[in-house]
Coordinates of C-alpha atoms in Angstrom, one line a residue:
X867 CA 36.2 24.3 -9.3
X868 CA 36.7 20.5 -10.0
X869 CA 35.6 18.8 -13.1
X870 CA 32.3 17.4 -11.7
X871 CA 31.3 20.8 -10.5
X872 CA 32.1 22.4 -13.8
X873 CA 30.2 19.7 -15.7
X874 CA 27.1 20.2 -13.5
X875 CA 27.2 23.9 -13.9
X876 CA 27.7 23.6 -17.7
X877 CA 24.7 21.2 -17.9
X878 CA 22.5 23.6 -16.0
X879 CA 23.5 26.6 -18.1
X880 CA 22.8 24.6 -21.3
X881 CA 19.4 23.6 -20.0
X882 CA 18.6 27.1 -19.1
X883 CA 19.6 28.3 -22.5
X884 CA 17.4 25.7 -24.2
X885 CA 14.5 26.6 -21.9
X886 CA 15.0 30.3 -22.8
X887 CA 14.8 29.3 -26.5
X888 CA 11.5 27.5 -25.8
X889 CA 9.7 30.5 -24.3
X890 CA 9.1 32.5 -27.5
X891 CA 8.0 29.3 -29.3
X892 CA 5.5 28.6 -26.5
X893 CA 4.3 32.2 -26.6
X894 CA 3.9 32.2 -30.4
X895 CA 1.9 29.1 -30.4
X896 CA -0.4 30.5 -27.7
X897 CA -0.9 34.0 -29.2
X898 CA -0.8 33.2 -32.9
X899 CA -2.3 29.7 -33.0
X900 CA -4.4 29.6 -29.8
X901 CA -2.4 26.5 -28.8
X902 CA -1.8 25.8 -25.1
X903 CA 1.2 23.6 -24.5
X904 CA 1.8 21.5 -21.4
X905 CA 3.9 18.7 -19.9
X906 CA 1.8 16.0 -18.2
X907 CA -0.9 18.6 -17.6
X908 CA 1.5 21.3 -16.3
X909 CA 0.9 24.3 -18.5
X910 CA 3.9 26.0 -20.0
X911 CA 2.1 29.3 -20.8
X912 CA 3.8 32.3 -19.2
X913 CA 6.3 30.1 -17.4
X914 CA 9.8 31.3 -16.5
X915 CA 12.9 29.4 -17.4
X916 CA 12.9 27.7 -14.0
X917 CA 9.2 26.9 -14.4
X918 CA 9.8 25.1 -17.7
X919 CA 12.7 23.2 -16.1
X920 CA 10.6 22.1 -13.2
X921 CA 7.8 21.0 -15.5
X922 CA 10.3 18.7 -17.3
X923 CA 11.6 17.5 -13.9
X924 CA 8.1 16.4 -13.0
X925 CA 8.4 13.6 -15.5
X926 CA 10.4 11.7 -13.0
X927 CA 7.1 10.5 -11.5
X928 CA 6.6 8.5 -14.7
X929 CA 9.9 6.8 -15.6
X930 CA 12.4 8.0 -12.9
X931 CA 14.2 10.4 -15.2
X932 CA 13.6 14.0 -16.2
X933 CA 12.1 14.7 -19.5
X934 CA 15.0 16.0 -21.6
X935 CA 14.5 19.4 -23.1
X936 CA 16.6 18.2 -26.0
X937 CA 13.6 15.9 -26.9
X938 CA 10.7 18.4 -26.3
X939 CA 12.4 21.3 -28.1
X940 CA 12.2 19.6 -31.5
X941 CA 8.5 18.9 -30.8
X942 CA 7.9 22.5 -30.1
X943 CA 9.8 23.6 -33.2
X944 CA 7.8 21.2 -35.4
X945 CA 4.5 22.4 -33.9
X946 CA 5.3 26.0 -34.9
X947 CA 5.8 24.9 -38.5
X948 CA 2.4 23.1 -38.8
X949 CA 0.3 26.3 -38.8
X950 CA -2.0 24.9 -36.2
X951 CA -5.5 25.9 -35.2
X952 CA -6.7 26.1 -31.6
X953 CA -6.0 23.1 -29.2
X954 CA -4.3 21.9 -26.1
X955 CA -1.2 19.9 -26.7
X956 CA 0.7 17.8 -24.1
X957 CA 4.3 17.6 -25.3
X958 CA 5.3 14.8 -22.9
X959 CA 2.4 12.6 -24.0
X960 CA 3.0 13.3 -27.6
X961 CA 6.6 12.4 -27.3
X962 CA 5.8 9.2 -25.4
X963 CA 3.3 8.2 -28.1
X964 CA 5.9 9.0 -30.8
X965 CA 8.4 6.7 -29.1
X966 CA 6.1 3.8 -28.6
X967 CA 3.9 3.9 -31.7
X968 CA 5.9 5.7 -34.4
X969 CA 9.5 4.8 -33.8
X970 CA 11.6 5.2 -37.0
X971 CA 9.2 7.7 -38.6
X972 CA 9.8 11.4 -39.0
X973 CA 8.6 13.4 -36.0
X974 CA 6.9 16.1 -38.2
X975 CA 5.0 13.4 -40.1
X976 CA 3.9 11.8 -36.8
X977 CA 2.7 15.2 -35.5
X978 CA 1.0 16.1 -38.8
X979 CA -1.1 12.9 -38.5
X980 CA -1.7 13.1 -34.8
X981 CA -2.9 16.7 -34.9
X982 CA -4.6 16.4 -38.3
X983 CA -7.8 18.0 -37.1
X984 CA -6.0 21.4 -36.5
X985 CA -3.0 21.3 -38.9
X986 CA -3.0 24.2 -41.4
X987 CA -5.9 26.0 -39.7
X988 CA -3.7 28.8 -38.3
X989 CA -5.3 30.0 -35.1
X990 CA -8.8 29.0 -36.2
X991 CA -10.9 28.4 -33.1
X992 CA -14.4 27.0 -33.4
X993 CA -15.2 28.1 -29.9
X994 CA -17.4 31.1 -29.4
X995 CA -16.5 33.8 -26.8
X996 CA -18.7 33.6 -23.7
X997 CA -19.2 36.6 -21.4
X998 CA -18.7 35.8 -17.7
X999 CA -19.8 38.0 -14.8
X1000 CA -18.6 37.4 -11.2
X1001 CA -21.3 38.2 -8.7
X1002 CA -19.2 38.7 -5.6
X1003 CA -15.5 39.3 -5.5
X1004 CA -14.2 37.4 -2.4
X1005 CA -11.5 34.7 -2.1
X1006 CA -12.9 32.4 -4.9
X1007 CA -14.1 35.3 -7.1
X1008 CA -10.7 36.9 -7.2
X1009 CA -9.0 33.6 -8.0
X1010 CA -11.5 32.9 -10.8
X1011 CA -10.6 36.4 -12.2
X1012 CA -6.9 35.5 -12.1
X1013 CA -7.4 32.3 -13.9
X1014 CA -9.7 33.8 -16.6
X1015 CA -7.4 36.7 -17.2
X1016 CA -4.5 34.3 -17.5
X1017 CA -6.4 32.2 -20.0
X1018 CA -7.7 35.1 -22.1
X1019 CA -5.3 34.2 -25.0
X1020 CA -6.7 35.4 -28.3
X1021 CA -10.1 36.3 -26.8
X1022 CA -11.8 33.0 -27.4
X1023 CA -13.4 30.9 -24.6
X1024 CA -14.4 32.5 -21.3
X1025 CA -14.2 36.3 -21.2
X1026 CA -14.4 38.1 -17.8
X1027 CA -16.5 41.1 -18.5
X1028 CA -17.7 42.4 -15.1
X1029 CA -17.8 41.9 -11.4
X1030 CA -20.8 42.9 -9.3
X1031 CA -20.4 43.9 -5.6
X1032 CA -21.9 46.0 -3.0
X1033 CA -20.1 49.3 -2.5
X1034 CA -18.0 49.2 0.7
X1035 CA -16.4 52.6 0.7
X1036 CA -15.7 55.7 -1.4
X1037 CA -12.4 54.2 -2.6
X1038 CA -14.1 50.8 -3.2
X1039 CA -12.7 50.3 -6.7
X1040 CA -9.1 50.9 -5.7
X1041 CA -9.5 48.5 -2.8
X1042 CA -11.0 45.8 -5.1
X1043 CA -8.1 46.2 -7.5
X1044 CA -5.6 46.1 -4.7
X1045 CA -7.0 42.8 -3.5
X1046 CA -6.8 41.4 -7.0
X1047 CA -3.2 42.6 -7.3
X1048 CA -1.9 41.2 -3.9
X1049 CA -2.8 38.1 -2.1
X1050 CA -1.2 36.9 1.2
X1051 CA -1.6 33.2 0.3
X1052 CA -1.3 33.1 -3.5
X1053 CA 1.2 35.9 -4.0
X1054 CA 1.1 38.8 -6.4
X1055 CA -0.9 39.0 -9.6
X1056 CA 1.2 38.0 -12.6
X1057 CA 0.9 41.1 -14.8
X1058 CA -0.3 44.7 -14.6
X1059 CA -3.4 46.2 -13.2
X1060 CA -4.7 49.7 -13.7
X1061 CA -7.9 51.4 -12.4
X1062 CA -10.1 53.9 -14.2
X1063 CA -12.3 55.5 -11.5
X1064 CA -14.2 57.6 -13.9
X1065 CA -15.3 54.6 -16.0
X1066 CA -15.4 52.3 -13.0
X1067 CA -13.2 49.7 -14.7
X1068 CA -10.2 47.6 -13.9
X1069 CA -7.8 46.8 -16.7
X1070 CA -5.8 43.6 -16.0
X1071 CA -3.4 42.3 -18.7
X1072 CA -5.6 43.6 -21.4
X1073 CA -8.9 42.4 -19.9
X1074 CA -11.3 45.3 -19.2
X1075 CA -13.5 44.5 -16.3
X1076 CA -16.6 46.6 -15.5
X1077 CA -17.2 47.0 -11.8
X1078 CA -20.9 47.2 -11.2
X1079 CA -22.4 48.1 -7.8
X1080 CA -25.7 46.5 -6.9
X1081 CA -27.6 45.0 -4.0
X1082 CA -30.2 43.2 -6.2
X1083 CA -29.2 40.4 -8.6
X1084 CA -32.4 40.8 -10.6
X1085 CA -32.1 44.4 -11.6
X1086 CA -28.7 44.8 -13.3
X1087 CA -28.8 45.6 -17.0
X1088 CA -25.7 44.0 -18.3
X1089 CA -26.5 44.8 -21.9
X1090 CA -25.8 48.4 -21.0
X1091 CA -22.2 47.3 -20.7
X1092 CA -22.2 45.4 -23.9
X1093 CA -22.6 42.1 -22.1
X1094 CA -24.9 39.5 -23.6
X1095 CA -25.8 35.9 -23.1
X1096 CA -23.6 35.9 -20.0
X1097 CA -22.9 33.2 -17.4
X1098 CA -23.1 34.7 -13.9
X1099 CA -20.9 33.0 -11.3
X1100 CA -22.4 33.6 -7.9
X1101 CA -19.7 33.3 -5.4
X1102 CA -21.4 35.1 -2.6
X1103 CA -23.0 31.9 -1.1
X1104 CA -26.0 34.0 -0.2
X1105 CA -28.5 32.1 -2.4
X1106 CA -28.1 28.4 -2.8
X1107 CA -31.5 27.2 -4.1
X1108 CA -33.1 27.6 -7.5
X1109 CA -35.5 30.3 -6.4
X1110 CA -32.7 32.5 -5.0
X1111 CA -30.3 32.0 -7.9
X1112 CA -33.0 32.5 -10.5
X1113 CA -33.0 36.2 -9.6
X1114 CA -29.9 36.5 -11.8
X1115 CA -31.8 35.3 -14.8
X1116 CA -34.2 38.2 -14.5
X1117 CA -31.3 40.6 -15.3
X1118 CA -30.9 41.6 -19.0
X1119 CA -27.9 39.9 -20.6
X1120 CA -27.9 36.8 -18.4
X1121 CA -28.6 33.3 -19.7
X1122 CA -27.1 31.0 -17.2
X1123 CA -25.8 30.8 -13.6
X1124 CA -23.1 28.8 -11.8
X1125 CA -23.0 28.7 -8.0
X1126 CA -19.6 28.2 -6.3
X1127 CA -21.0 26.2 -3.4
X1128 CA -23.2 23.1 -2.8
X1129 CA -26.7 23.7 -4.1
X1130 CA -29.9 22.8 -2.4
X1131 CA -33.0 21.1 -3.8
X1132 CA -32.9 19.6 -7.2
X1133 CA -30.0 21.7 -8.6
X1134 CA -27.2 19.6 -10.3
X1135 CA -24.0 19.5 -8.2
X1136 CA -21.3 19.2 -10.8
X1137 CA -17.8 17.8 -10.0
X1138 CA -15.9 18.2 -13.2
X1139 CA -14.3 15.0 -14.4
X1140 CA -17.0 12.9 -12.8
X1141 CA -20.5 14.1 -13.9
X1142 CA -19.8 17.2 -16.0
X1143 CA -21.4 15.5 -19.0
X1144 CA -24.7 15.7 -17.1
X1145 CA -24.8 19.4 -18.0
X1146 CA -27.3 20.0 -20.8
X1147 CA -28.3 23.0 -22.9
X1148 CA -31.5 23.1 -20.8
X1149 CA -29.6 23.7 -17.5
X1150 CA -29.9 27.4 -16.6
X1151 CA -28.4 26.9 -13.1
X1152 CA -25.8 24.4 -11.9
X1153 CA -23.6 24.3 -8.9
X1154 CA -19.9 23.4 -8.6
X1155 CA -20.4 21.7 -5.3
X1156 CA -17.8 22.3 -2.5
X1157 CA -14.0 22.2 -2.5
X1158 CA -14.0 19.1 -0.4
X1159 CA -16.5 17.3 -2.6
X1160 CA -14.4 18.2 -5.6
X1161 CA -11.3 16.9 -3.9
X1162 CA -12.6 13.5 -2.9
X1163 CA -15.2 12.5 -5.5
X1164 CA -12.7 11.9 -8.4
X1165 CA -10.5 9.7 -6.1
X1166 CA -13.6 7.9 -4.8
X1167 CA -14.8 7.3 -8.4
X1168 CA -11.4 5.9 -9.3
X1169 CA -11.4 3.5 -6.3
X1170 CA -15.0 2.5 -6.7
X1171 CA -14.5 1.7 -10.4
X1172 CA -11.6 -0.7 -9.8
X1173 CA -12.1 -2.0 -6.2
X1174 CA -15.7 -1.2 -5.2
X1175 CA -16.5 0.8 -2.1
X1176 CA -18.7 -0.9 0.4
X1177 CA -18.8 2.0 2.9
X1178 CA -16.4 4.6 4.2
X1179 CA -15.8 7.6 6.4
X1180 CA -14.4 11.0 5.2
X1181 CA -12.6 13.1 7.8
X1182 CA -11.7 16.6 6.5
X1183 CA -8.9 18.6 8.0
X1184 CA -9.8 22.0 6.6
X1185 CA -8.1 25.4 6.8
X1186 CA -10.1 28.0 8.5
X1187 CA -12.4 30.3 6.4
X1188 CA -13.9 33.8 6.6
X1189 CA -17.0 32.3 8.1
X1190 CA -15.1 31.8 11.4
X1191 CA -14.1 34.4 14.0
X1192 CA -10.5 35.6 14.4
X1193 CA -11.0 35.8 18.2
X1194 CA -13.8 34.4 20.4
X1195 CA -17.1 36.0 19.6
X1196 CA -20.7 35.2 19.0
X1197 CA -21.4 32.9 16.0
X1198 CA -24.7 31.3 15.0
X1199 CA -22.8 28.0 14.2
X1200 CA -21.6 25.6 16.9
X1201 CA -18.0 26.1 17.9
X1202 CA -17.3 28.4 15.0
X1203 CA -17.3 31.4 17.3
X1204 CA -14.0 30.3 18.9
X1205 CA -10.8 31.9 17.6
X1206 CA -10.0 30.3 14.2
X1207 CA -6.2 31.1 14.4
X1208 CA -5.8 29.5 17.9
X1209 CA -8.0 26.3 17.8
X1210 CA -8.8 23.1 16.0
X1211 CA -12.6 23.3 15.7
X1212 CA -14.8 20.3 15.1
X1213 CA -17.6 21.1 12.7
X1214 CA -20.0 19.5 10.3
X1215 CA -19.5 18.9 6.6
X1216 CA -22.0 17.8 4.0
X1217 CA -19.2 16.7 1.6
X1218 CA -19.7 13.0 2.2
X1219 CA -23.4 13.1 1.4
X1220 CA -22.8 15.5 -1.5
X1221 CA -20.6 12.9 -3.2
X1222 CA -23.7 10.9 -4.0
X1223 CA -25.1 13.8 -6.0
X1224 CA -22.2 13.5 -8.5
X1225 CA -21.6 9.8 -7.9
X1226 CA -25.0 8.1 -7.2
X1227 CA -23.5 4.6 -6.8
X1228 CA -22.1 5.8 -3.4
X1229 CA -25.5 6.9 -2.1
X1230 CA -25.7 6.1 1.6
X1231 CA -22.2 4.6 1.7
X1232 CA -20.3 7.5 3.2
X1233 CA -20.2 9.4 6.5
X1234 CA -18.2 12.5 7.1
X1235 CA -17.0 15.1 9.6
X1236 CA -14.6 18.0 9.6
X1237 CA -12.0 19.7 11.7
X1238 CA -11.1 23.3 11.0
X1239 CA -7.4 24.0 11.7
X1240 CA -5.3 27.2 12.1
X1241 CA -3.9 27.4 8.5
X1242 CA -5.1 29.9 5.9
X1243 CA -5.2 27.5 2.9
X1244 CA -4.8 23.9 1.8
X1245 CA -6.8 21.1 3.4
X1246 CA -6.7 17.3 3.6
X1247 CA -9.3 14.6 3.3
X1248 CA -8.8 11.3 5.0
X1249 CA -10.7 8.5 3.2
X1250 CA -11.2 5.4 5.4
X1251 CA -12.7 2.9 3.1
X1252 CA -14.0 -0.7 3.2
X1253 CA -13.5 -2.2 -0.3
X1254 CA -15.2 -5.1 -2.2
X1255 CA -11.8 -6.4 -3.4
X1256 CA -8.5 -6.8 -1.6
X1257 CA -5.7 -4.3 -2.3
X1258 CA -2.2 -3.7 -1.2
X1259 CA -0.6 -0.3 -0.7
X1260 CA 1.5 -0.7 -3.8
X1261 CA -1.4 -1.7 -5.9
X1262 CA -3.5 1.3 -4.8
X1263 CA -0.7 3.7 -5.3
X1264 CA 0.3 2.4 -8.7
X1265 CA -3.3 2.6 -9.8
X1266 CA -4.0 6.1 -8.5
X1267 CA -0.6 7.4 -9.8
X1268 CA -1.6 6.0 -13.2
X1269 CA -5.0 7.8 -13.0
X1270 CA -3.2 11.0 -12.3
X1271 CA -0.9 10.7 -15.3
X1272 CA -3.0 9.2 -18.1
X1273 CA -6.7 8.9 -17.6
X1274 CA -9.9 11.0 -18.0
X1275 CA -9.4 12.1 -14.4
X1276 CA -5.8 13.4 -14.8
X1277 CA -6.9 17.0 -14.4
X1278 CA -8.6 16.2 -11.1
X1279 CA -6.3 13.7 -9.4
X1280 CA -2.6 14.3 -8.7
X1281 CA -0.2 12.0 -6.9
X1282 CA 2.9 12.5 -4.8
X1283 CA 5.2 10.3 -2.8
X1284 CA 7.7 12.7 -1.3
X1285 CA 8.5 12.1 2.4
X1286 CA 8.9 15.8 3.1
X1287 CA 5.8 17.6 1.7
X1288 CA 3.5 19.6 3.9
X1289 CA 0.3 21.6 3.3
X1290 CA 2.0 24.8 2.1
X1291 CA 3.6 22.8 -0.8
X1292 CA 0.2 22.4 -2.4
X1293 CA -0.7 26.1 -2.6
X1294 CA -1.5 26.9 -6.2
X1295 CA -2.2 23.3 -7.2
X1296 CA -4.6 23.1 -10.2
X1297 CA -5.8 19.6 -9.4
X1298 CA -8.9 19.0 -7.3
X1299 CA -7.0 16.6 -5.0
X1300 CA -3.5 15.2 -4.5
X1301 CA -3.1 11.6 -3.2
X1302 CA -0.2 11.3 -0.7
X1303 CA 1.1 7.9 -1.7
X1304 CA 3.5 7.5 1.3
X1305 CA 0.5 7.9 3.7
X1306 CA -1.6 5.3 2.0
X1307 CA -2.6 2.3 4.3
X1308 CA -4.0 -0.9 2.9
X1309 CA -4.9 -4.1 4.6
X1310 CA -7.0 -6.5 2.6
X1311 CA -10.3 -4.9 2.1
X1312 CA -9.5 -1.9 4.3
X1313 CA -7.8 1.2 2.9
X1314 CA -7.0 4.6 4.1
X1315 CA -6.1 7.4 1.6
X1316 CA -4.8 10.9 2.4
X1317 CA -5.8 13.5 -0.2
X1318 CA -4.4 17.1 -0.1
X1319 CA -6.2 19.9 -1.8
X1320 CA -5.9 23.6 -2.3
X1321 CA -9.4 24.5 -1.1
X1322 CA -9.2 27.9 -2.8
X1323 CA -7.2 27.6 -6.1
X1324 CA -7.7 24.0 -6.9
X1325 CA -11.4 24.4 -6.4
X1326 CA -11.4 27.5 -8.5
X1327 CA -9.8 25.5 -11.3
X1328 CA -12.7 23.0 -11.1
X1329 CA -15.2 25.9 -11.3
X1330 CA -13.5 27.2 -14.4
X1331 CA -13.8 23.7 -16.0
X1332 CA -17.5 23.6 -15.2
X1333 CA -17.8 27.1 -16.8
X1334 CA -16.0 25.8 -19.9
X1335 CA -18.3 22.8 -20.1
X1336 CA -21.4 24.9 -19.7
X1337 CA -20.2 27.4 -22.3
X1338 CA -18.9 24.6 -24.6
X1339 CA -15.5 26.2 -24.9
X1340 CA -13.1 23.4 -24.0
X1341 CA -10.2 23.3 -26.4
X1342 CA -9.4 20.1 -28.4
X1343 CA -7.0 17.9 -26.5
X1344 CA -3.9 16.2 -28.1
X1345 CA -3.1 13.4 -27.8
X1346 CA -6.4 11.8 -26.8
X1347 CA -6.4 10.9 -23.1
X1348 CA -6.9 7.2 -22.3
X1349 CA -9.9 6.2 -20.2
X1350 CA -7.7 3.8 -18.1
X1351 CA -4.2 4.5 -16.7
X1352 CA -1.3 3.0 -18.6
X1353 CA 1.4 3.3 -16.0
X1354 CA 2.4 -0.1 -14.8
X1355 CA 4.8 0.4 -11.9
X1356 CA 5.8 3.1 -9.5
X1357 CA 9.6 2.4 -9.9

């Protein structure tokens, strides 16, 4: 082995060793202090050594170099010594702020001042635990379960207490647990799952989930299971108006309802990051809109805020769903009866019109259509926009990249400019949508943006954010996120 090879291997081994040392610190902060650590929004909780290294490598999108573990490790060490209360801490942003605003001072003194609101409060969490019931346990329901189980931490915030389904077979419970344990798209469940058929419960990573069988959303007595003041997440899609969803509120132990689909009538359609502050304590029922609406609305808001949108067309290239047939057969919808795995299928979408429910300033400015394609997950929205102001490709990309890294929409918008990415690379993305910078087209006031989105997992993350908002259980964020992006150049 030559010297270069030996040096490269030694560097890798040393970085692996440092990442291994970080894992127990990350875990201790999470379990003892209720502190969630991340790097530019990429959570470090329950990450492997390679996962931690990849999170540090992501920092190349900011300044063209990986974030050195030698710099983040001292931050982690200092955090463990501050006896913190609950919060969400971005190591990369803290480090950047330290370098630009506190150069020459002691790191621990900077952190003590920056995190003053939670220093010395050892695990204290002002959030109250909120019971959550999943009504329906399909694609979205199971992903919501995975996310809530993974975020259970010290028991604060959202607590998954039950799922409600119609009994499908004698071994229904085992089958439900198996579908939670294994997923052909999203991979195996990270943890352990056991079933108690006598008590009709599923135990997943310490979260005890009651499995309740019912055909009527208005007659379940949740208090009999110790569930009170719960939020019911209806992911069946069966009821989409206030009258139908209000049935849940007749059940004992239920106080609020969230629908994982676009609502009808006067129900608030919430896209977190855009209009989540419209949720009030008086709202008993809200909807989390659709996956496509969640993917495009944050990007459209960002563009409209800076350049203005005169009008536009949204073309959605969407993976097939359970609503379509595997092979040609009768379907009440047009074209959807044709084999989903063999055809591209033109269909309608209400996503363009639905944007206006979250972003009223775009009322009447968007049209839309959709094409279902033979892939099981990850979709793309093509935004063909006419702008009020001229923009170049570089200007648009620099702006959107900045929004993805340091703005109030950083949890919704992601950005990538790799020449080799394809749809499967975005499976598991926690962002509502990912702007593909290399595909951006701009010519004066005309712009075309390509936005990828995991229509299952990314959307589920948005639903969780709506739930957290409704329950008032968002953790405190450090450092405070800027309203406008601060990144100046792509590099």
